Each structure stands twice: as C-alpha cells, then as structure tokens.
Amino acid sequence: MSNSGKPFTVQDVARLAGVSAMTVSRALNTPEKLSPETLKRVQDAVDRLSYVPNAMASGLRLSRARLVAALLPTLVGPVFQEMIESLDRSLNRHGYQLMIGRTGYDAGQEASLLKAVIQRRPDGIVMIGMTASPEGRKSLQASRIPVVETWDYSSSPIDMLVGFSHFSIGETVVQYFHDAGHRKVAIVSADDTRARSRIAGFRQRAEALGLPPVTIYYCDAPSTIGSGRRGLVDVLTRAPDVTAVFCSSDTLALGALIEAQHRGIAVPGKLAVVGLGDQEFAKDAPPPLTTVRIDGTRIGELAAELIVARAEGVPIAEPVVDIGFHLVQRSSA
Amino acid sequence: MSNSGKPFTVQDVARLAGVSAMTVSRALNTPEKLSPETLKRVQDAVDRLSYVPNAMASGLRLSRARLVAALLPTLVGPVFQEMIESLDRSLNRHGYQLMIGRTGYDAGQEASLLKAVIQRRPDGIVMIGMTASPEGRKSLQASRIPVVETWDYSSSPIDMLVGFSHFSIGETVVQYFHDAGHRKVAIVSADDTRARSRIAGFRQRAEALGLPPVTIYYCDAPSTIGSGRRGLVDVLTRAPDVTAVFCSSDTLALGALIEAQHRGIAVPGKLAVVGLGDQEFAKDAPPPLTTVRIDGTRIGELAAELIVARAEGVPIAEPVVDIGFHLVQRSSA
DNA sequence: TTGTACGCGTTATCAT
DNA sequence: ATGATAACGCGTACAA
C-alpha cells in the first residue's frame, strides 16, 4: 500500500500474491487461463498495490505501442474538433490511445514533430488538414508506420486516405449561387493549399457558367470572426455589386453575417452567404447559415478503422476513400 | 536504405558504421564524447538508414517517458485552446511531448482514461478544467506521477496547482455591474463545479451589495451560441427588468449579443453583457465584448515548468499558484 | 494450470 | 575514446 520510490512491477504483485510474474501477466491479459483461486489472489494483490502495467515495457516486448498519433496544424480549432473526437472515441474502443501533435503551420517544426512522433513507434499516424513536406514524406515512409491522410483528396497519398475534394466544393457552391440567380459572386477565404483548391473549383465553374470575374479576399490564418467582418467590408468596397459570398469557414461566415447586420445589409435579401464546416453555431447564426457539411465523425471512424485494420494485419479493401460533402440549406443563402 | 520488416535499431546502425551499439547511442545523446571521425561515420549510417531511436526502449531503460499527459473534459473547445497550445510549446522546448486525453464529462470514462494514461508512465499529468473522482485521486496518488491541476483553485490539490478563483470572478463581475449602476442583474451559465463557484461569488456579493435576487439560466454543456441566445430569452422573459447579464463564457455572451441585436435591444444602452475567457472573437463581437481574461498562456508555461522541474528533480518553490484574472473593458458593459 | 528462460531496444556502468 | 555487460518490465515459447 505505502509507496516507496518506483512504481510497482509484475514482480511486486507476484511476490505479494505468492505466484510467478508470468501468472500475474496472465491474470491481466488472459484471465480465463488461470484457476479461479489464483486469479482472485492475483487480482487482490493488484488492487492492494494499485498496480498499473508499464505500457513502455509491454509495447517494447510486443512491438505495439497501442498508440495512434494525430498531427494537426493547430490544436483543434473548431474545424477538426468533430473529427478528432470521433477518432479518439473510435480508437479507444479498440484499445488504442490517441496522441495529438501540433505542427503549427511551420514547416521547420514539422520535421522535429514527426521525429518525436516516430520515436514513439505509434501503430498509426493520422495527418489532419496538412501535407507532409518532401522530407516528411520520406521519414514517414521509411518508418513503415501506417499513415492516413484526411481532410483532403490527393491523387498520390503517402499511404491511406480519407478525404474529399475541395475543388468540387468550390464548384458546387458557385453552381448553387448561379442557380439562385446570382451573377456577381465573391469569396472570403484563408490562403492555404486546400483553400486554393476550393477557389480554383469555384473560379473555373464560374467562368464556365459565364459569370463575371470572382472577387476574392484572402485572410490570414487562423480564420476569425474579425477577419470575416473585414473580408466582407473589403469585398463590398471593391465590388459593391456582389450579391453572394462564399466564406471558407463558418467562422468567417459568422463574421460576415455580423458585419452585414451591422451595416443593415439584409441576408439573404441583399446578400447571400455560404459557409463551410457546419459548425455547431451555424444553425443559430443570424440568420441560420447555409453551409457545406463534411462528416467529421465518419472521417474519424474510417481513419481509426483503417489504422486498426493495419495494426491487426487485416487486409484493407479501400485504402483511399472519398467521403464527400453536402450543402446544408438554411436561411443565409 | 531499402526497408525489410522491422524498424532499424542501434545494432543495425552500429553494424553499418562498424562500431558498437554504445557508440551509436553516444553519437545521438552525447556527441561531444566521441572523436569527430567516428561521430561522422555514425551520423552517416543514421542518415542512410533513416534511423529513429525507439522511445519505448529508452523510456523503459531510463524510467522517463519524456511525455506529459493533459486531461480535458472535451477535446479543446476554444476555452482551453490558448493554454494547451502554450503547454505544448513549453513542453516541446524542454524536449517533452504532450499527449491529450479526453474524459468527456463522463465520470466512468475517467477511470479508464486515467489508467491508460498512467500505463504510459508520463513524467507528469496536467488536469485541465476537471476534477478527479475520489478513485481517480487515489490512482493518481498511487502512481506517484507529478500532477498539476489547472483552471481552478482548490484548497486541497492532489499535488500541484496553477489556477484562479472562480468565486472571486463572480464577485468582481457583480461588483462591476453594481458600480455601473445596475440593480437587477442576471447570469447565463453552464452548470459545472467551477460555474457554480462563480455563481456563488456573484450571488453572495450581490446580496452584500443589497441587490435584488439574481436571475439565473443554466444551460447544458457545451456552451454554444444557441444556448446563449436561449438563455437571454429565458432571462428576459422571467425578469424583464434585468439590465445586466454575466455569461459564463464568451460563446454564450456572443449568443446573447446576437439575440439582443435580433430583438433590437441596445447593448450596452438597455442591456450590459459580460463574458468570460476573452476569446479571440471577443473584440470583434457586436459590440466588442467586455469580458474576464484569464492568461492561458501563462498557465500553460507555469504548468510545464512545474512538471519539468519535478522530472529533473529541481525543488519547487511554489507548488500552488493563483494566476488571477482581470476584467477587460470593451463596449458591451 | 503454473513456472523458467529469454529477448524486445536502449543506456548506465565499468572496463579497456 | 570505445566496447562489453547488464538491466529496465513485460510477454512468448517452451518446460514441468
């Protein structure tokens, strides 16, 4: 009971229970292989000592850390939250722990983070909303650790992928605007790889539909209500005839809505606004926000399944999955 | 270069470099103890194999995982984000990795998470915005792992603590309302331990100041813009003469502001609103939100320092720190 | 059903 | 400056 210095080990428990270390190990992992009496004796000893096995030792022995790493550009802004929680839940169900790493937009940091992660020998790595640098790709591949890329759709994934096409989102939204009769449309957007892909889809389809040039406002990461407000102001200053804006996140969209209300611009009467992400607050925005929904829960589940399958040696039918998206129509557009 | 099955080990590198395993280890950890030539030979071999040391093995050998766990009720809503990022940064600087665990408000889940965490033998555990159950406390103490509790101020911490007084926040806000001439005040709040502590402080001081009974709306976790809107509606329905509302998070406050604007209630003219957290969006709210700021960055740094000090065996001057808070005055109150 | 011996990959210690 | 040996805590393989 009383605790000297080091944590207890199987040996300590074994001594207390009057059995061998191996029996303790079995009591914990394959209790059905022990006689009821010894099992009970061992369990009592475990309880008495509050013994918790050392995962580093067992991980070393089994070459399985029962650990999965998730790499994010920033620690869970609202965007990835749903997916991360789902990933965590799914992994826990399978007996794996999730470790979150932050690359912080910075490419230099990526290398050291990647190394720190690989050192732990996780059973899988989930890359969320970020792309590995060429060196990053190399060390990942050399490590032989299963990798799932998400939140994007690449034709040449490092390993496995659960994503969706940002280009296609851009196309869909501008088509929606067009079908609703809008001519002069604009974008308020962050300026990362995926955002550029959405913008490309948006512009290309706009051109194909014969719309006039798209007005674009780029804002710095991270997306905030403030940048949404400023974005709308900038767009309307440069192109007062804009009647529809696609914001590259719900947060930006909320900022645009707040700014519109502030200026007495009726939404959707005078201005249509579409967001991206279907965050929790979207339905409570003034007015309820029309937005593009991505099923983060499903992405998390799929990513977990892929990694667990790999860890257990189960063959994988579809290593690359397009999860799609859909437009949630509310009042803002 | 070509990778067979298992990851490479010191042995592989040693063979390739024509030295012993020990020399490889030294090349990585204490390069100054090697002759320049051997050092170079080893480094070349490391690069050729893309060798990354196994942290489970070294952790086992050294009894130091170079890992710190942070336990949260939910995966980083905006509230704790600043603190977590700061904690992560500070720990990385010292060569530690952060692992995040989610307790999910659920007490039953806490036990299994705690066990999973203790199994990894982290060098420290940071408990953020949550209190361990009695059994939790017990297993934590038995594990002998340094623990830092944050985001609260307890008189009897498990081990170390970096927090602030929620009771005192409640007192400060109602005093502020009172000094501004408000008589009929209300609270829109979540219903957890810390929230109750703020409410207690708010009520007690209100009574001392001779204010009429405080109207309170409790909303479910997590706090959303929607609950903020509903909260304000409820409060104004039950007590139409309320002129000041304290919202227990900036998100709730933003909801209240949106609802007020929706109903044409002038803020701060007809209604004063104070939030909590000073989230990024607070300054861009309509109107800019008066709120209580907690220095999450500082909390993260301090928590990291405490744990690193413990891990390195440095004596700790102040194991319990009250970080305080302050009211950021903007336009909403 | 239970125990013994060994090895997972690394590093402290002692020796050279 | 470099190497040999042992040990960290656990679980597989085999023996009893």
XYZ file of C-alpha atoms (C1' of nucleotides) in Angstrom:
698
model
C 0.000 0.000 0.000
C 2.547 2.523 1.087
C 4.618 3.622 -1.833
C 8.372 3.771 -1.676
C 10.035 5.137 -4.799
C 9.479 3.343 -8.076
C 6.157 2.158 -9.392
C 5.319 -1.450 -8.704
C 6.035 -4.143 -11.269
C 4.661 -7.564 -12.057
C 7.333 -8.882 -9.717
C 5.985 -6.947 -6.776
C 2.494 -8.179 -7.451
C 3.756 -11.718 -7.937
C 5.575 -11.695 -4.632
C 2.549 -10.391 -2.799
C 0.277 -12.970 -4.411
C 2.757 -15.774 -3.939
C 2.913 -16.622 -7.637
C 5.309 -16.048 -10.508
C 5.472 -12.893 -12.615
C 4.101 -14.786 -15.555
C 0.961 -15.668 -13.661
C 0.366 -12.021 -12.946
C 0.761 -11.216 -16.600
C -1.753 -13.897 -17.453
C -4.185 -12.683 -14.836
C -4.213 -9.363 -16.614
C -4.242 -10.490 -20.224
C -5.753 -13.970 -20.348
C -7.590 -14.437 -17.044
C -9.530 -17.407 -18.421
C -6.316 -19.430 -18.420
C -5.947 -19.309 -14.661
C -7.645 -21.200 -11.910
C -10.279 -19.075 -10.187
C -8.394 -19.098 -6.891
C -5.048 -17.921 -8.190
C -6.824 -15.382 -10.338
C -8.503 -13.936 -7.311
C -5.279 -13.913 -5.300
C -3.532 -12.002 -8.066
C -6.385 -9.554 -8.535
C -6.363 -8.801 -4.843
C -2.649 -8.127 -4.963
C -3.124 -5.871 -7.986
C -5.758 -3.888 -6.152
C -3.783 -3.691 -2.948
C -0.832 -2.193 -4.788
C -2.898 -0.148 -7.260
C -0.708 -1.805 -9.818
C -0.842 -0.477 -13.372
C 1.252 -2.275 -16.015
C 4.012 -0.384 -17.756
C 2.978 0.250 -21.347
C 6.520 1.042 -22.443
C 7.672 -2.397 -21.396
C 4.801 -4.249 -22.986
C 4.976 -2.069 -26.063
C 8.628 -2.874 -26.399
C 8.065 -6.545 -25.954
C 5.149 -6.710 -28.389
C 6.372 -4.093 -30.831
C 2.973 -2.478 -30.500
C 2.532 0.802 -28.732
C -1.275 0.755 -28.851
C -0.908 4.390 -29.666
C -2.014 6.431 -32.644
C -0.745 9.910 -33.376
C -2.815 12.659 -34.954
C -0.971 15.577 -36.498
C -2.725 18.903 -36.793
C -1.722 22.348 -37.993
C -3.072 23.838 -34.800
C -4.514 22.309 -31.696
C -8.086 21.753 -32.618
C -9.711 24.880 -33.738
C -13.406 24.158 -34.100
C -12.871 22.866 -37.622
C -11.378 19.490 -36.826
C -12.940 19.020 -33.455
C -15.709 16.702 -34.526
C -13.298 14.503 -36.433
C -10.759 14.341 -33.634
C -13.315 13.440 -31.010
C -14.650 10.750 -33.272
C -11.169 9.455 -33.999
C -10.382 9.381 -30.301
C -13.599 7.580 -29.446
C -13.159 5.004 -32.175
C -9.567 4.299 -31.232
C -10.388 3.981 -27.551
C -12.999 1.402 -28.400
C -10.269 -0.667 -29.998
C -7.916 -0.180 -27.076
C -5.719 2.456 -28.626
C -4.750 5.832 -27.232
C -4.646 8.994 -29.289
C -1.724 11.375 -29.091
C -2.111 14.778 -30.651
C 0.750 16.693 -32.191
C 0.785 20.279 -33.353
C 2.775 21.227 -36.416
C 1.875 24.883 -36.132
C 1.725 25.801 -39.827
C 5.505 25.969 -39.604
C 7.345 23.599 -41.931
C 10.508 23.533 -39.843
C 8.566 22.405 -36.826
C 7.095 19.569 -38.834
C 10.366 17.707 -39.072
C 11.024 17.680 -35.351
C 7.443 16.801 -34.515
C 7.485 13.967 -36.999
C 10.649 12.640 -35.447
C 9.248 12.875 -31.942
C 6.181 11.004 -33.094
C 8.041 8.275 -34.945
C 10.196 7.706 -31.867
C 7.122 6.522 -30.027
C 6.518 3.861 -32.667
C 2.785 4.555 -32.885
C 0.637 1.978 -34.633
C -0.533 4.668 -36.996
C -0.344 8.340 -37.842
C -3.305 10.431 -38.920
C -2.410 13.591 -40.771
C -5.209 16.082 -40.497
C -5.520 19.048 -42.755
C -1.846 19.237 -43.501
C 0.540 17.893 -46.030
C 3.912 16.495 -45.202
C 6.925 18.155 -46.744
C 9.025 16.011 -49.071
C 11.402 15.208 -46.201
C 8.405 14.494 -44.011
C 7.049 12.066 -46.561
C 10.397 10.389 -46.715
C 10.791 9.829 -42.993
C 7.197 8.679 -42.756
C 7.687 6.137 -45.467
C 10.979 4.985 -44.017
C 9.293 4.477 -40.656
C 6.846 1.997 -42.164
C 4.138 3.314 -39.887
C 0.634 3.241 -41.392
C -0.420 6.756 -42.354
C -3.905 8.080 -43.016
C -4.186 11.484 -44.606
C -7.505 13.248 -44.139
C -9.409 16.394 -44.908
C -8.115 16.494 -48.418
C -8.097 14.409 -51.502
C -4.755 13.680 -53.055
C -4.163 11.571 -56.083
C -0.888 10.357 -54.612
C -1.349 9.716 -50.900
C 1.578 8.667 -48.760
C -0.298 5.569 -47.732
C -4.043 5.662 -46.990
C -6.518 8.490 -47.261
C -9.977 9.527 -46.114
C -10.869 12.819 -47.688
C -13.000 14.851 -50.000
C -12.465 17.160 -52.906
C -12.089 20.816 -52.077
C -12.140 21.639 -55.751
C -15.527 20.009 -56.004
C -16.820 22.051 -53.052
C -15.898 25.234 -54.860
C -17.728 24.079 -57.967
C -20.806 23.092 -56.012
C -21.122 26.376 -54.178
C -20.767 28.598 -57.222
C -23.237 26.426 -59.075
C -25.649 26.913 -56.203
C -25.184 30.673 -56.361
C -25.683 30.642 -60.110
C -28.832 28.572 -59.898
C -30.238 31.023 -57.360
C -29.758 33.795 -59.890
C -26.600 35.409 -58.560
C -24.209 36.883 -61.077
C -21.581 38.806 -59.165
C -20.090 36.466 -56.588
C -17.172 36.672 -54.167
C -15.004 34.597 -51.876
C -13.677 35.351 -48.416
C -11.065 32.742 -47.729
C -7.986 31.624 -45.917
C -4.965 31.058 -48.102
C -3.758 27.508 -47.709
C -3.476 24.627 -50.159
C -6.986 23.343 -49.653
C -8.496 26.808 -49.764
C -6.760 27.438 -53.052
C -8.182 24.230 -54.382
C -11.709 25.332 -53.479
C -11.096 28.708 -55.040
C -9.867 27.071 -58.216
C -13.008 24.957 -58.464
C -15.181 27.958 -57.740
C -13.498 30.132 -60.346
C -13.348 27.520 -63.028
C -17.020 26.711 -62.768
C -17.878 30.421 -62.531
C -16.109 31.015 -65.785
C -17.789 28.029 -67.383
C -21.131 29.464 -66.303
C -20.277 32.798 -67.860
C -20.141 34.712 -64.576
C -18.037 37.853 -64.252
C -14.641 37.634 -62.501
C -14.790 36.456 -58.900
C -13.810 38.951 -56.217
C -11.572 37.342 -53.627
C -10.429 38.417 -50.184
C -7.620 36.415 -48.629
C -7.291 36.476 -44.868
C -4.539 35.280 -42.601
C -4.756 32.069 -40.642
C -6.400 31.364 -38.332
C -9.858 32.304 -39.521
C -11.699 34.551 -37.091
C -14.912 36.470 -36.835
C -12.813 39.594 -37.164
C -11.331 38.536 -40.488
C -14.792 37.608 -41.715
C -16.009 41.094 -40.924
C -13.015 42.708 -42.566
C -13.306 40.382 -45.524
C -16.869 41.373 -46.239
C -16.012 45.063 -45.942
C -13.149 44.664 -48.357
C -15.202 42.724 -50.871
C -18.074 45.194 -50.830
C -15.693 48.109 -51.139
C -14.016 46.672 -54.190
C -17.174 45.232 -55.738
C -20.352 46.860 -54.387
C -22.487 44.829 -56.766
C -21.612 41.493 -55.159
C -24.724 39.582 -54.103
C -23.261 36.305 -52.885
C -20.216 35.408 -50.797
C -18.647 32.028 -50.144
C -16.703 32.040 -46.887
C -14.112 29.325 -46.452
C -15.188 28.589 -42.893
C -18.289 29.048 -40.776
C -16.343 31.338 -38.505
C -15.588 33.686 -41.372
C -19.201 33.422 -42.440
C -20.416 34.348 -38.992
C -18.149 37.380 -39.126
C -19.612 38.319 -42.491
C -23.147 37.923 -41.140
C -22.357 40.093 -38.145
C -20.850 42.745 -40.385
C -23.827 42.608 -42.724
C -26.221 43.052 -39.851
C -24.062 45.876 -38.541
C -24.362 47.658 -41.885
C -28.014 46.924 -42.324
C -27.446 44.666 -45.301
C -30.278 42.154 -45.450
C -29.262 38.499 -45.593
C -30.255 36.741 -47.756
C -32.277 39.562 -49.352
C -29.394 41.736 -50.420
C -26.546 39.343 -49.834
C -26.266 35.565 -49.784
C -23.678 33.945 -47.524
C -22.462 30.351 -47.572
C -20.047 28.921 -45.021
C -18.018 25.756 -44.713
C -17.956 23.212 -41.932
C -21.446 23.241 -40.446
C -20.114 24.111 -37.036
C -22.354 23.803 -34.048
C -23.202 27.510 -34.154
C -24.193 27.575 -37.835
C -27.851 26.857 -37.148
C -28.003 29.624 -34.523
C -26.360 32.324 -36.617
C -28.349 35.409 -37.617
C -29.767 34.173 -39.917
C -29.180 30.386 -39.805
C -26.225 29.700 -42.016
C -26.288 27.793 -45.259
C -23.074 25.851 -45.269
C -21.147 22.888 -46.616
C -21.165 19.965 -44.246
C -18.355 17.456 -44.006
C -18.998 14.390 -41.910
C -16.101 14.628 -39.494
C -17.474 11.836 -37.357
C -17.384 9.460 -40.274
C -13.881 10.530 -41.237
C -12.673 9.849 -37.710
C -14.283 6.431 -37.660
C -12.903 5.449 -41.030
C -9.413 6.630 -40.214
C -9.488 4.620 -36.990
C -10.748 1.538 -38.798
C -8.031 1.738 -41.407
C -5.282 2.034 -38.840
C -6.617 -0.654 -36.574
C -7.001 -2.981 -39.536
C -3.410 -2.389 -40.490
C -2.211 -2.915 -36.947
C -4.092 -6.198 -36.705
C -2.894 -7.285 -40.093
C -6.357 -7.305 -41.635
C -6.287 -6.668 -45.379
C -7.772 -3.354 -46.429
C -10.284 -3.192 -49.219
C -10.294 0.528 -49.890
C -7.206 2.394 -48.721
C -8.400 5.604 -50.360
C -11.880 6.872 -49.570
C -13.707 9.930 -50.834
C -16.149 10.799 -48.091
C -17.853 13.581 -49.993
C -19.774 16.548 -48.563
C -23.123 18.183 -48.915
C -24.687 21.598 -48.876
C -26.910 22.263 -45.867
C -29.520 24.756 -46.920
C -30.667 27.159 -44.220
C -31.629 30.821 -44.487
C -28.470 32.738 -45.324
C -28.402 31.726 -48.985
C 18.150 2.060 -47.484
C 15.606 -0.470 -48.545
C 13.392 -1.426 -45.648
C 12.648 -5.021 -44.831
C 10.209 -5.510 -41.994
C 11.086 -4.106 -38.592
C 12.418 -0.653 -37.949
C 16.173 -0.364 -37.628
C 17.852 -0.455 -34.246
C 21.093 0.828 -32.797
C 22.548 -2.524 -33.705
C 21.818 -2.040 -37.373
C 23.369 1.387 -37.319
C 26.338 0.097 -35.359
C 26.979 -2.675 -37.838
C 26.789 -0.290 -40.766
C 29.128 2.189 -39.095
C 31.493 -0.513 -37.878
C 31.182 0.463 -34.227
C 29.412 -0.826 -31.140
C 25.822 -0.091 -30.223
C 27.005 2.007 -27.324
C 28.886 4.298 -29.648
C 25.760 4.875 -31.670
C 23.872 5.750 -28.534
C 26.592 8.201 -27.582
C 26.616 9.738 -31.031
C 22.964 10.571 -30.538
C 22.971 11.656 -26.913
C 26.458 12.883 -26.068
C 28.180 13.547 -29.389
C 30.901 15.613 -27.708
C 32.250 12.431 -26.148
C 33.164 10.916 -29.492
C 36.037 11.523 -31.842
C 34.977 13.610 -34.820
C 35.647 10.772 -37.262
C 33.590 8.099 -35.535
C 30.868 10.630 -34.927
C 30.673 11.342 -38.610
C 30.675 7.672 -39.528
C 27.795 7.035 -37.186
C 25.833 10.025 -38.361
C 26.179 8.891 -41.934
C 24.893 5.472 -41.019
C 21.970 7.029 -39.152
C 21.069 9.082 -42.187
C 21.459 6.218 -44.599
C 19.019 4.114 -42.589
C 16.743 6.991 -41.608
C 17.218 5.611 -38.153
C 14.967 6.968 -35.407
C 15.539 5.684 -31.859
C 12.795 3.767 -30.115
C 11.379 5.914 -27.330
C 9.726 2.961 -25.627
C 13.067 1.268 -25.160
C 14.859 4.328 -23.893
C 11.914 5.276 -21.746
C 11.972 1.854 -20.207
C 15.678 1.974 -19.595
C 15.679 5.477 -18.159
C 12.329 5.343 -16.415
C 11.492 8.586 -18.155
C 8.957 8.704 -20.921
C 9.616 12.343 -21.836
C 5.880 12.528 -22.149
C 3.315 14.661 -20.375
C -0.386 13.968 -20.454
C -3.076 16.623 -20.428
C -6.573 15.574 -19.422
C -9.507 17.609 -20.664
C -13.260 17.282 -20.340
C -13.604 17.697 -24.084
C -11.049 17.950 -26.835
C -10.203 21.573 -26.771
C -13.196 23.699 -27.165
C -11.984 27.245 -27.645
C -11.805 27.761 -23.902
C -8.638 25.844 -23.161
C -7.012 26.242 -26.515
C -4.643 29.018 -25.581
C -3.475 27.156 -22.514
C -2.996 23.873 -24.316
C -1.002 25.411 -27.117
C 1.163 27.178 -24.597
C 1.621 23.997 -22.592
C 2.564 22.099 -25.716
C 5.050 24.729 -26.817
C 6.668 24.974 -23.411
C 6.984 21.218 -23.063
C 8.433 20.829 -26.538
C 11.079 23.362 -25.685
C 12.151 21.114 -22.847
C 12.093 18.021 -25.020
C 8.802 16.612 -23.819
C 5.830 15.529 -25.874
C 2.261 16.304 -24.952
C -0.428 13.656 -25.079
C -4.024 14.780 -24.808
C -6.738 12.707 -23.246
C -10.453 13.318 -23.248
C -12.544 12.460 -20.211
C -15.783 13.514 -21.840
C -17.604 14.877 -18.781
C -18.339 11.238 -18.003
C -17.032 10.007 -14.661
C -16.912 6.375 -15.712
C -14.715 7.196 -18.652
C -12.329 8.997 -16.350
C -11.189 5.841 -14.648
C -10.264 4.038 -17.847
C -8.591 7.100 -19.317
C -6.592 7.627 -16.174
C -5.460 4.028 -16.290
C -4.493 4.277 -19.937
C -2.508 7.394 -19.160
C -0.751 6.012 -16.113
C 0.246 2.950 -18.143
C 2.419 5.187 -20.288
C 4.305 6.374 -17.223
C 4.215 10.044 -18.255
C 6.550 12.428 -16.455
C 3.558 14.492 -15.473
C -0.186 14.851 -15.782
C -1.968 18.143 -16.260
C -5.606 18.115 -15.309
C -7.439 20.866 -17.082
C -10.808 22.096 -16.041
C -11.832 18.884 -14.400
C -11.625 17.305 -11.030
C -10.653 13.732 -10.448
C -13.144 11.468 -8.746
C -12.081 10.040 -5.398
C -10.941 6.833 -7.128
C -9.158 8.959 -9.690
C -7.326 10.831 -6.989
C -6.353 7.574 -5.425
C -4.859 6.010 -8.530
C -3.111 9.260 -9.363
C -1.518 9.439 -5.969
C -0.587 5.785 -6.028
C 1.097 6.304 -9.378
C 3.462 8.885 -7.896
C 3.277 10.850 -11.130
C 3.521 14.624 -10.698
C 0.108 16.205 -11.200
C -0.747 19.804 -11.956
C -4.361 20.831 -11.660
C -5.355 23.966 -13.520
C -8.238 26.249 -14.311
C -9.487 26.110 -10.794
C -8.348 26.899 -7.325
C -8.645 24.167 -4.778
C -7.557 24.366 -1.208
C -6.550 20.707 -1.277
C -4.863 19.963 -4.595
C -3.789 16.443 -5.420
C -0.262 17.664 -5.914
C 0.474 20.977 -7.641
C -1.883 23.635 -8.940
C -1.957 26.630 -11.251
C -5.362 28.206 -11.080
C -7.546 31.103 -10.178
C -10.626 31.674 -8.078
C -13.923 31.347 -9.859
C -15.676 32.594 -6.765
C -13.655 35.748 -6.962
C -14.571 36.226 -10.623
C -18.242 36.152 -9.696
C -17.669 38.758 -7.011
C -15.703 41.006 -9.336
C -18.280 40.972 -12.115
C -21.269 41.749 -9.915
C -19.314 44.482 -8.215
C -18.597 45.922 -11.645
C -22.291 45.818 -12.531
C -23.188 47.436 -9.236
C -20.649 50.223 -9.645
C -22.063 50.935 -13.099
C -25.470 51.461 -11.519
C -27.151 48.187 -12.353
C -29.615 46.806 -9.852
C -31.354 43.891 -11.475
C -28.681 41.501 -12.695
C -28.689 38.010 -14.172
C -26.453 35.080 -15.036
C -26.453 32.809 -18.063
C -24.217 29.923 -17.182
C -23.172 26.362 -17.637
C -23.731 24.130 -14.648
C -20.436 22.607 -13.592
C -18.426 22.876 -10.404
C -16.495 25.956 -11.428
C -19.577 27.673 -12.796
C -21.341 27.087 -9.521
C -18.424 28.609 -7.714
C -18.643 31.768 -9.853
C -22.367 31.925 -9.292
C -21.863 31.608 -5.550
C -19.406 34.504 -5.550
C -21.711 36.555 -7.718
C -24.754 35.932 -5.535
C -23.021 36.420 -2.251
C -21.591 39.772 -3.258
C -24.898 40.781 -4.845
C -26.637 40.165 -1.581
C -23.966 42.027 0.343
C -24.492 44.955 -2.003
C -28.212 44.887 -1.371
C -29.169 43.879 -4.894
C -32.406 42.013 -5.575
C -32.275 38.240 -6.182
C -30.165 37.199 -9.148
C -31.959 35.623 -12.090
C -30.086 32.572 -13.348
C -30.366 30.499 -16.501
C -28.499 27.216 -16.535
C -27.609 25.750 -19.902
C -26.310 22.353 -20.871
C -22.700 21.720 -21.718
C -21.147 22.507 -24.042
C -21.789 26.215 -24.214
C -22.951 27.357 -27.624
C -24.176 30.467 -29.317
C -27.576 28.829 -29.404
C -27.714 28.353 -25.639
C -26.593 31.955 -25.181
C -29.498 33.124 -27.305
C -31.970 30.922 -25.487
C -30.515 31.938 -22.160
C -31.077 35.613 -22.780
C -34.619 34.994 -23.947
C -35.364 32.986 -20.841
C -33.870 35.555 -18.508
C -35.736 38.452 -20.084
C -38.956 36.512 -20.040
C -38.696 35.751 -16.360
C -37.240 39.115 -15.377
C -37.909 41.838 -17.959
C -36.278 44.452 -15.755
C -32.817 42.871 -15.960
C -30.205 45.365 -17.177
C -27.005 43.344 -16.895
C -26.086 39.740 -17.700
C -22.953 37.806 -16.833
C -22.410 34.954 -19.278
C -20.143 32.161 -18.134
C -18.299 32.020 -21.436
C -17.657 34.335 -24.354
C -19.532 31.946 -26.601
C -22.651 32.302 -24.515
C -22.102 36.053 -24.430
C -21.854 36.199 -28.203
C -25.130 34.327 -28.387
C -26.696 36.825 -26.002
C -25.374 39.723 -28.084
C -26.738 38.211 -31.261
C -30.119 37.677 -29.622
C -30.132 41.218 -28.252
C -29.399 42.630 -31.670
C -32.071 40.378 -33.123
C -34.640 41.840 -30.717
C -33.447 45.391 -31.092
C -32.202 45.605 -27.519
C -29.385 48.153 -27.402
C -26.124 46.929 -25.869
C -24.902 48.424 -23.614
C -27.666 51.045 -23.582
C -30.503 48.793 -22.492
C -28.510 45.745 -21.504
C -24.966 45.192 -20.323
C -23.244 41.906 -21.181
C -20.043 40.491 -19.706
C -18.390 37.319 -20.928
C -15.647 35.046 -19.688
C -12.486 33.934 -21.436
C -11.536 36.782 -23.728
C -11.652 34.536 -26.749
C -10.208 35.713 -29.970
C -13.600 36.843 -31.256
C -14.491 38.923 -28.197
C -13.029 42.111 -29.594
C -14.908 41.669 -32.886
C -18.300 40.953 -31.362
C -21.178 43.366 -31.937
C -20.404 45.351 -29.854
C -16.880 44.474 -28.624
C -17.318 42.300 -25.594
C -16.365 43.224 -22.068
C -15.047 40.024 -20.591
C -12.921 38.386 -17.930
C -9.497 37.463 -19.193
C -7.507 34.524 -17.894
C -3.929 34.253 -19.036
C -3.980 30.786 -20.512
C -0.526 31.208 -21.989
C 0.922 31.833 -18.568
C -0.928 28.902 -17.070
C 0.479 26.615 -19.733
C 4.005 27.864 -19.162
C 3.794 27.525 -15.413
C 2.305 24.053 -15.574
C 5.107 22.972 -17.898
C 7.744 24.480 -15.642
C 6.388 22.727 -12.586
C 6.340 19.351 -14.264
C 9.737 19.709 -15.860
C 11.196 20.814 -12.549
C 9.765 17.736 -10.870
C 11.033 15.477 -13.615
C 14.523 16.924 -13.331
C 14.425 16.768 -9.568
C 14.618 20.520 -9.113
C 12.974 21.663 -5.896
C 9.798 23.652 -6.374
C 9.317 26.917 -4.551
C 5.600 27.402 -5.118
C 3.632 24.266 -5.918
C 0.344 26.157 -5.739
C -0.057 29.308 -7.800
C -3.006 31.663 -8.093
C -2.669 33.191 -11.515
C -5.560 35.625 -11.098
C -7.655 37.218 -13.848
C -8.761 40.618 -14.951
C -11.726 42.349 -16.433
C -11.180 43.570 -19.993
C -13.404 46.559 -20.505
C -14.780 46.992 -24.010
C -18.153 48.263 -25.169
C -20.717 45.675 -24.126
C -20.774 46.660 -20.459
C -2.519 -24.800 -14.552
C 1.858 -22.676 -13.489
C 6.878 -21.567 -13.931
C 11.651 -20.661 -16.333
C 14.369 -18.521 -19.692
C 14.988 -15.278 -22.996
C 14.547 -11.120 -25.794
C 12.306 -6.611 -27.180
C 15.925 -1.751 -27.880
C 18.190 1.221 -25.202
C 21.701 3.210 -21.993
C 24.462 3.359 -17.255
C 28.390 1.395 -15.569
C 32.535 -0.437 -15.576
C 36.448 -1.868 -18.105
C 39.975 -1.228 -21.609
C 37.660 7.346 -26.936
C 35.333 2.981 -27.310
C 33.413 -1.572 -26.001
C 31.180 -5.406 -23.071
C 27.723 -6.318 -19.874
C 23.626 -5.896 -17.554
C 19.142 -4.151 -16.574
C 14.671 -1.549 -17.380
C 9.322 -4.510 -17.182
C 6.845 -7.372 -19.787
C 5.157 -11.493 -22.603
C 6.257 -15.524 -25.941
C 7.852 -20.122 -26.121
C 8.681 -23.854 -24.032
C 9.055 -26.937 -19.963
C 7.085 -29.094 -15.945
